[in-house]
XYZ file of C-alpha atoms in Angstrom:
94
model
C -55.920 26.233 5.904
C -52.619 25.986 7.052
C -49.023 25.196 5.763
C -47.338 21.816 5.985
C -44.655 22.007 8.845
C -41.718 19.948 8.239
C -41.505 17.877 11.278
C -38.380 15.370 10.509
C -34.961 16.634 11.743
C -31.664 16.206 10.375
C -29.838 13.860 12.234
C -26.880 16.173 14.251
C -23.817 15.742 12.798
C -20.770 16.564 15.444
C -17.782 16.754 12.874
C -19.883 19.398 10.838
C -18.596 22.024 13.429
C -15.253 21.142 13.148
C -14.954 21.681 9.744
C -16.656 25.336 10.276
C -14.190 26.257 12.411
C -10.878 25.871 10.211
C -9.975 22.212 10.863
C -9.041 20.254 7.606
C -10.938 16.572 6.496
C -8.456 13.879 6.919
C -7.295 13.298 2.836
C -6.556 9.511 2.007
C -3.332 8.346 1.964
C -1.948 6.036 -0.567
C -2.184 2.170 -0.229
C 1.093 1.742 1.803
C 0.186 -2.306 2.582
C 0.417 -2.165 -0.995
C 3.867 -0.611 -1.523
C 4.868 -2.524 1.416
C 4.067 -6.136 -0.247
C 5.374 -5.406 -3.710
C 9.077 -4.046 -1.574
C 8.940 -7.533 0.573
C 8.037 -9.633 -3.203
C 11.248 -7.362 -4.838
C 13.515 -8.911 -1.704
C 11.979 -12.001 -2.101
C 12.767 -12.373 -5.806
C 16.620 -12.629 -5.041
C 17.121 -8.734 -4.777
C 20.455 -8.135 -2.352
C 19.083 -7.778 1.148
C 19.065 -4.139 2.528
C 20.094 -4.969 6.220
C 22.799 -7.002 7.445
C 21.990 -7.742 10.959
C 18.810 -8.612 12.395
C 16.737 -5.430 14.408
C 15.335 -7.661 16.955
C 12.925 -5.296 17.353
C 8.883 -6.295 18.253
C 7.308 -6.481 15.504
C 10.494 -6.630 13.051
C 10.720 -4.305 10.410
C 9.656 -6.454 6.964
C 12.926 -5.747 6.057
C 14.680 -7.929 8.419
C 16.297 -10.726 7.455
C 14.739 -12.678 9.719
C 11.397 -12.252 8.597
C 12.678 -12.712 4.715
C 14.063 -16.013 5.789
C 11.204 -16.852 7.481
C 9.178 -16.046 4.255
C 11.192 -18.044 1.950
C 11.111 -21.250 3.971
C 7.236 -20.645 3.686
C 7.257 -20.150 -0.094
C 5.651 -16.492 0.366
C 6.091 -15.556 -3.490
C 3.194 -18.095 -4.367
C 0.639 -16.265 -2.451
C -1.346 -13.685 -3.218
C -1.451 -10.300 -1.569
C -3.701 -11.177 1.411
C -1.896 -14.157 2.169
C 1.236 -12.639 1.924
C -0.025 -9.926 4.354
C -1.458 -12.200 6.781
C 1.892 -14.622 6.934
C 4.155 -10.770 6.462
C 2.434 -9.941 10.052
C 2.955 -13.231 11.342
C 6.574 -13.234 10.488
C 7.044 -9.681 11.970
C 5.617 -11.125 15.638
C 7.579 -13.750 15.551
């Protein structure tokens, strides 16, 4: 008597034309937070500092020996990585 018609739609998909038309997917980058914590944990340790003078900068770079003092006073090495992040981005905003 009669075929089954398939009624359900796929749900439209906008990026799937941008893809068509020669635009590259986004790849993933490497975990930089990562990198970033073990460099501020190396500086921590009693590594020489890498700057001098402070950048005064908004937010400081992590490198800054403000935000390194400000770390040590806090006892950053005892943390663990999302602590250190969370009190890292504190330090950088002063």
């Amino acid at each position: 008597m009669g075929h089954k018609v398939n009624t359900k739609r796929k749900a439209y998909n906008p990026y799937k034309d941008l893809y068509k038309s020669g635009h590259k997917k986004k790849k993933h980058k490497k975990n930089k937070k990562h990198s970033e914590l073990l460099k501020v944990r190396t500086l921590l340790s009693g590594a020489p500092a890498l700057k001098k003078k402070c950048c005064r900068s908004c937010p400081r770079c992590s490198t800054c020996p403000a935000v390194l003092r400000y770390l040590q006073k806090n006892n950053a090495l005892t943390l663990d990585d999302a602590a250190l992040q969370s009190m890292l981005l504190e330090a950088r905003l002063r």
